[in-house]
mmCIF file of the C-alpha atoms, coordinates in Angstrom:
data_MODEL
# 
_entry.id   MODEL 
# 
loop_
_atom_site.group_PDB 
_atom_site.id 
_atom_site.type_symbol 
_atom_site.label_atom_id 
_atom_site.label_alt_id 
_atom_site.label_comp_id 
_atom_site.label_asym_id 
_atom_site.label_entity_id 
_atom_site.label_seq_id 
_atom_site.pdbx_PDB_ins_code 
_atom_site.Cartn_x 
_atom_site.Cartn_y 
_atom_site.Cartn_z 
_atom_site.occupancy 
_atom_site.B_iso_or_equiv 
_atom_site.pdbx_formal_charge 
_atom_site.auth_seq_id 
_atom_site.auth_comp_id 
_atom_site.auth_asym_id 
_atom_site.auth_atom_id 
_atom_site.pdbx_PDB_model_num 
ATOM 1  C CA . UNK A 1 1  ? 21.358  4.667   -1.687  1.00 0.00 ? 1  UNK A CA 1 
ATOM 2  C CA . UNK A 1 2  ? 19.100  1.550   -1.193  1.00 0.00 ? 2  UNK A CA 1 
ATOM 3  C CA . UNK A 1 3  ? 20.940  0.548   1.148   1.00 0.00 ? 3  UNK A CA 1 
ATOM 4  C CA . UNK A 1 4  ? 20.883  2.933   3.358   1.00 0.00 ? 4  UNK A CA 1 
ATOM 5  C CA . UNK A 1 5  ? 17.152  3.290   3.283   1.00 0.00 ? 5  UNK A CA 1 
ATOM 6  C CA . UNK A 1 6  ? 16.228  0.091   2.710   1.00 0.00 ? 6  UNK A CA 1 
ATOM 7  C CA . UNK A 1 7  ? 15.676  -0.544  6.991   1.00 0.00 ? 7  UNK A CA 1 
ATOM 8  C CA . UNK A 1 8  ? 14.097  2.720   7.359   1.00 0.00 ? 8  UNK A CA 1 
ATOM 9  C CA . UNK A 1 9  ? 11.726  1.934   3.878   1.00 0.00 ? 9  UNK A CA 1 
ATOM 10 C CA . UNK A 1 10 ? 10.455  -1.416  5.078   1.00 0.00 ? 10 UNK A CA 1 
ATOM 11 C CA . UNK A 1 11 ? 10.314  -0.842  9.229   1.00 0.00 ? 11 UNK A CA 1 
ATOM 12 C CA . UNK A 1 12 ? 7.811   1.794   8.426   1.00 0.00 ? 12 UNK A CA 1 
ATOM 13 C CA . UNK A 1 13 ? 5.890   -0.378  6.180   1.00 0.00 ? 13 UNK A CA 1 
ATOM 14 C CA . UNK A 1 14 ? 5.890   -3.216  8.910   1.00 0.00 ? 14 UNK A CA 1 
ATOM 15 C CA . UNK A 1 15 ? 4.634   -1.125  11.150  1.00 0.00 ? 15 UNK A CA 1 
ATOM 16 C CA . UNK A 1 16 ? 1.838   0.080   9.164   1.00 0.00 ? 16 UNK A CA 1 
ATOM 17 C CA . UNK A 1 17 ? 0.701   -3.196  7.591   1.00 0.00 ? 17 UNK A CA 1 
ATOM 18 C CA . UNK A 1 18 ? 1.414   -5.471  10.402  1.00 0.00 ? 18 UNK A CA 1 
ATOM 19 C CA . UNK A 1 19 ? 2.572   -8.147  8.119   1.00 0.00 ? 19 UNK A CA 1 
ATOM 20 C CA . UNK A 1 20 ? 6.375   -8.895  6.840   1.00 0.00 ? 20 UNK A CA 1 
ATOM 21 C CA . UNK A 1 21 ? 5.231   -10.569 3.343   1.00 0.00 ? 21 UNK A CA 1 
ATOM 22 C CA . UNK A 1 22 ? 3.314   -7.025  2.695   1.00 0.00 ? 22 UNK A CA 1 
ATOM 23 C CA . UNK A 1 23 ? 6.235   -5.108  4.117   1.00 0.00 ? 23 UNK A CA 1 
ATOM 24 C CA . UNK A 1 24 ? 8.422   -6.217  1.519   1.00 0.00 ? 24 UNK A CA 1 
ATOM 25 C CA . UNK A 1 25 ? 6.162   -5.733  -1.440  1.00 0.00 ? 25 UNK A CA 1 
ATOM 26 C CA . UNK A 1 26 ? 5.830   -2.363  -0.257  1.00 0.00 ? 26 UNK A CA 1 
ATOM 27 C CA . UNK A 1 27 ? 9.347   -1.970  -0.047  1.00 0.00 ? 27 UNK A CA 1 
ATOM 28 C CA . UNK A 1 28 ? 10.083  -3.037  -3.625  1.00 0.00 ? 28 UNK A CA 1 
ATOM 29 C CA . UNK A 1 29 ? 7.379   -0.767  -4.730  1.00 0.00 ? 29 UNK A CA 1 
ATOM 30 C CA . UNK A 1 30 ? 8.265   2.096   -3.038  1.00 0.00 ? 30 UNK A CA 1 
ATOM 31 C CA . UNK A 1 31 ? 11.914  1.733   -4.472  1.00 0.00 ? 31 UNK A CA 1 
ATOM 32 C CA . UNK A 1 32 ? 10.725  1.094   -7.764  1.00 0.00 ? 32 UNK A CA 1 
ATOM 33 C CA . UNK A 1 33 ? 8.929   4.338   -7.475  1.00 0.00 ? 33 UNK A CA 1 
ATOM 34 C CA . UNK A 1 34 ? 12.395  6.554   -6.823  1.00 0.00 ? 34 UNK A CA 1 
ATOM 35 C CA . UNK A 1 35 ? 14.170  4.813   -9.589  1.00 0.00 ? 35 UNK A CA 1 
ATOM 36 C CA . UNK A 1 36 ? 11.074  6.136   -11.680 1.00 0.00 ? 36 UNK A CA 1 
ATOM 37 C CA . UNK A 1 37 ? 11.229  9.442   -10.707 1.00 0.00 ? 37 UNK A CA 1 
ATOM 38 C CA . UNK A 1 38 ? 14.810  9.913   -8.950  1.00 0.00 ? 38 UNK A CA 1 
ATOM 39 C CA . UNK A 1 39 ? 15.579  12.510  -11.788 1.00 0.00 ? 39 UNK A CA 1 
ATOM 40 C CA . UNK A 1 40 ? 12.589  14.701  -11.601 1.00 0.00 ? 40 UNK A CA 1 
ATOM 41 C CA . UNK A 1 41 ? 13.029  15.316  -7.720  1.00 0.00 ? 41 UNK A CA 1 
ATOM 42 C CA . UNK A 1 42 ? 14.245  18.642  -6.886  1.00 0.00 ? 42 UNK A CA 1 
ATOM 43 C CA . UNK A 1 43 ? 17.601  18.797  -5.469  1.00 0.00 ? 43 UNK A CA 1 
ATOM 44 C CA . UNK A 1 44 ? 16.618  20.171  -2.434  1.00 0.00 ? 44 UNK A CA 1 
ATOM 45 C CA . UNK A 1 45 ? 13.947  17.245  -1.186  1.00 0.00 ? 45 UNK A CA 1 
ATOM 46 C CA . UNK A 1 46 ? 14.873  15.591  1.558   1.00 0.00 ? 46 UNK A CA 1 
ATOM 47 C CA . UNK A 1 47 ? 14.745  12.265  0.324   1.00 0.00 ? 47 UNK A CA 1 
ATOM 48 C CA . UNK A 1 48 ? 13.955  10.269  3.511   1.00 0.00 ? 48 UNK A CA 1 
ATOM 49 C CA . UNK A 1 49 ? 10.308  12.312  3.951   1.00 0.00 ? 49 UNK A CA 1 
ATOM 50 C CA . UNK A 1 50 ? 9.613   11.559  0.458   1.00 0.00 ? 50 UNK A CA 1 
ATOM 51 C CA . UNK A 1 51 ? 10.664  7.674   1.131   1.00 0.00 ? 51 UNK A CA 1 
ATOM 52 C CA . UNK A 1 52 ? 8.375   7.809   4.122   1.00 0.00 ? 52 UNK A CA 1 
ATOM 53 C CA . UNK A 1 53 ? 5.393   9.795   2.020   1.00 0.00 ? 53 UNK A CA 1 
ATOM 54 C CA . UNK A 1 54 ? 5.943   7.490   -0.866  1.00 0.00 ? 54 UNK A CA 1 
ATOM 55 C CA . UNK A 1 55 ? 5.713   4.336   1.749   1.00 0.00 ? 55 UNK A CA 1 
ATOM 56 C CA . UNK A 1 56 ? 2.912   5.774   3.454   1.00 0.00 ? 56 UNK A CA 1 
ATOM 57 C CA . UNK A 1 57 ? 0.750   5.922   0.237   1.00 0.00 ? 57 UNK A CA 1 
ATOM 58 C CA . UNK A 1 58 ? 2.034   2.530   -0.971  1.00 0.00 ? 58 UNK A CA 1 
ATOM 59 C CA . UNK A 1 59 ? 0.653   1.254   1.919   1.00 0.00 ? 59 UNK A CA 1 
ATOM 60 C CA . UNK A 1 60 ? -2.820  2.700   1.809   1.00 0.00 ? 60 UNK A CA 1 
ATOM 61 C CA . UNK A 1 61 ? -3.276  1.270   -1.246  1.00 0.00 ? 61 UNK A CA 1 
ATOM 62 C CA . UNK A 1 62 ? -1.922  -2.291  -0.805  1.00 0.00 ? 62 UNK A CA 1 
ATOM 63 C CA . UNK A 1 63 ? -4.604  -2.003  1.744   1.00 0.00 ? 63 UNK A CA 1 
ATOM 64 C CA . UNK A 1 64 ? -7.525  -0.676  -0.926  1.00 0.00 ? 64 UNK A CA 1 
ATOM 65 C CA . UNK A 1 65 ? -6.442  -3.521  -3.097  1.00 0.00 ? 65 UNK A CA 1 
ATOM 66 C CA . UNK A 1 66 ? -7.180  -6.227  -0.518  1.00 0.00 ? 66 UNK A CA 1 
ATOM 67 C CA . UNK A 1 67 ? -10.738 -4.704  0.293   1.00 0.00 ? 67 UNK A CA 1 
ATOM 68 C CA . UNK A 1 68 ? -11.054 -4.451  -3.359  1.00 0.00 ? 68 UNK A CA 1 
ATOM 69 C CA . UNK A 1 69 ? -9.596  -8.693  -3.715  1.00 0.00 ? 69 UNK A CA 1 
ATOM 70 C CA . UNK A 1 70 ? -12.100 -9.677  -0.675  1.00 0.00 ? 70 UNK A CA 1 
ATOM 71 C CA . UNK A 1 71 ? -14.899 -7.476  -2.273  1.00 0.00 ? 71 UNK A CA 1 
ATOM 72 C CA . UNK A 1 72 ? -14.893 -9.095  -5.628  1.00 0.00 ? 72 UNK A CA 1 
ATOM 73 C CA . UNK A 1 73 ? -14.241 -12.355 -4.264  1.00 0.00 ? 73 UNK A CA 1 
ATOM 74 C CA . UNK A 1 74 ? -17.360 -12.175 -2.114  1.00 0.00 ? 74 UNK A CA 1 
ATOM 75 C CA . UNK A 1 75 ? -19.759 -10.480 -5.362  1.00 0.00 ? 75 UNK A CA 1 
ATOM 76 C CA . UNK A 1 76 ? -18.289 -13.860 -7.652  1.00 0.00 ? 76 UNK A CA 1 
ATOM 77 C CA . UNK A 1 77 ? -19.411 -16.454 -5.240  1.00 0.00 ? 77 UNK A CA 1 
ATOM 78 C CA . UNK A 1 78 ? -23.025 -14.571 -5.764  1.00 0.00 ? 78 UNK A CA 1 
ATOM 79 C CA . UNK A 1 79 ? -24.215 -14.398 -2.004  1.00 0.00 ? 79 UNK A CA 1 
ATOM 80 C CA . UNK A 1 80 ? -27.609 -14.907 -0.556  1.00 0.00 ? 80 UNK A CA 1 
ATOM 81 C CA . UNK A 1 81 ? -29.457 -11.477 0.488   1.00 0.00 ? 81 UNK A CA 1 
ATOM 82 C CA . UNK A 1 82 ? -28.751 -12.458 4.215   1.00 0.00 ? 82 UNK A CA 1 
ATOM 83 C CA . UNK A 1 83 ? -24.955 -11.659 3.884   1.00 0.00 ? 83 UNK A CA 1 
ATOM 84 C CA . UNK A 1 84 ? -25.567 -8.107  3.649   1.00 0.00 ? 84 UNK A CA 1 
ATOM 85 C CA . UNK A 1 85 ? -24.159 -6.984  6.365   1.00 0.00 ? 85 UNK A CA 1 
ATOM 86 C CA . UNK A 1 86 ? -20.722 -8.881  5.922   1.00 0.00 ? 86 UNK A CA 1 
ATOM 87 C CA . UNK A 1 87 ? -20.483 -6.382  2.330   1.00 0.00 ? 87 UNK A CA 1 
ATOM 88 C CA . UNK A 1 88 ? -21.172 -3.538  4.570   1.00 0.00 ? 88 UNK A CA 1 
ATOM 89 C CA . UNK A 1 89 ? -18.139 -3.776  6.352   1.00 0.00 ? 89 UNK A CA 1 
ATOM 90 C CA . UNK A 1 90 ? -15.998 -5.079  3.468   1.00 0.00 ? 90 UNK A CA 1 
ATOM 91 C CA . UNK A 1 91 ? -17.065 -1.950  2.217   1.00 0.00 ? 91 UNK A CA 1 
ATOM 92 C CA . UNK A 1 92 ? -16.905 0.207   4.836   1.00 0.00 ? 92 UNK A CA 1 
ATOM 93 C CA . UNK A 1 93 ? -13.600 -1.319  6.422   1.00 0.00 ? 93 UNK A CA 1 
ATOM 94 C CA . UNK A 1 94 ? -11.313 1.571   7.537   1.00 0.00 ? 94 UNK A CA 1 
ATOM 95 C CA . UNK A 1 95 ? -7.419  1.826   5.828   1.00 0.00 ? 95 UNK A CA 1 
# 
C-alpha cells in the first residue's frame, strides 16, 4: 500500500512546502499516521482523500513549527525594542 501512495503522498507535500527535505518528513509522518490508525478507518473511506487530508494538515503544521523555531529563536537572543517589527511578521506570517 505504501507503495502505491508513496508518489502521490510526497508530490503533494512538495508542492505545498516547496522544499524536498520537508517533503519527505512529511511523507514519513503522514504514513506513520495510517499505520496508527489504519484499523479504525471505516471501510468505506477512500483512502487517497484521507492521504491527501492527512498530508495537507501535516503540512500546515511543519509550517507552525518553523514560525514557532524562528519565534523562539528570535525571543532567546533577547532583541533590542527596535526589532519589533521583524516579531510582527514572524508572528503574523501566513501558513
Amino acid at each position: 500500500m505504501v507503495e502505491r501512495y508513496l508518489g502521490f503522498v510526497h508530490s503533494s507535500a512538495l508542492r505545498r512546502t516547496g522544499d524536498a527535505a520537508q517533503a519527505v518528513e512529511v511523507t514519513r509522518a503522514v504514513f506513520l499516521v495510517l499505520a496508527r490508525r489504519a484499523r479504525r478507518l471505516r471501510k468505506k473511506t477512500v483512502l487517497a482523500g484521507w492521504l491527501f487530508q492527512v498530508t495537507a494538515v501535516a503540512c500546515r503544521k511543519l509550517k507552525r513549527m518553523g514560525r514557532l523555531r524562528r519565534l523562539w529563536h528570535w525571543i532567546s537572543r533577547k532583541p533590542s525594542l527596535s526589532e519589533h517589527a521583524e516579531l510582527k511578521e514572524i508572528c503574523e506570517a501566513k501558513g
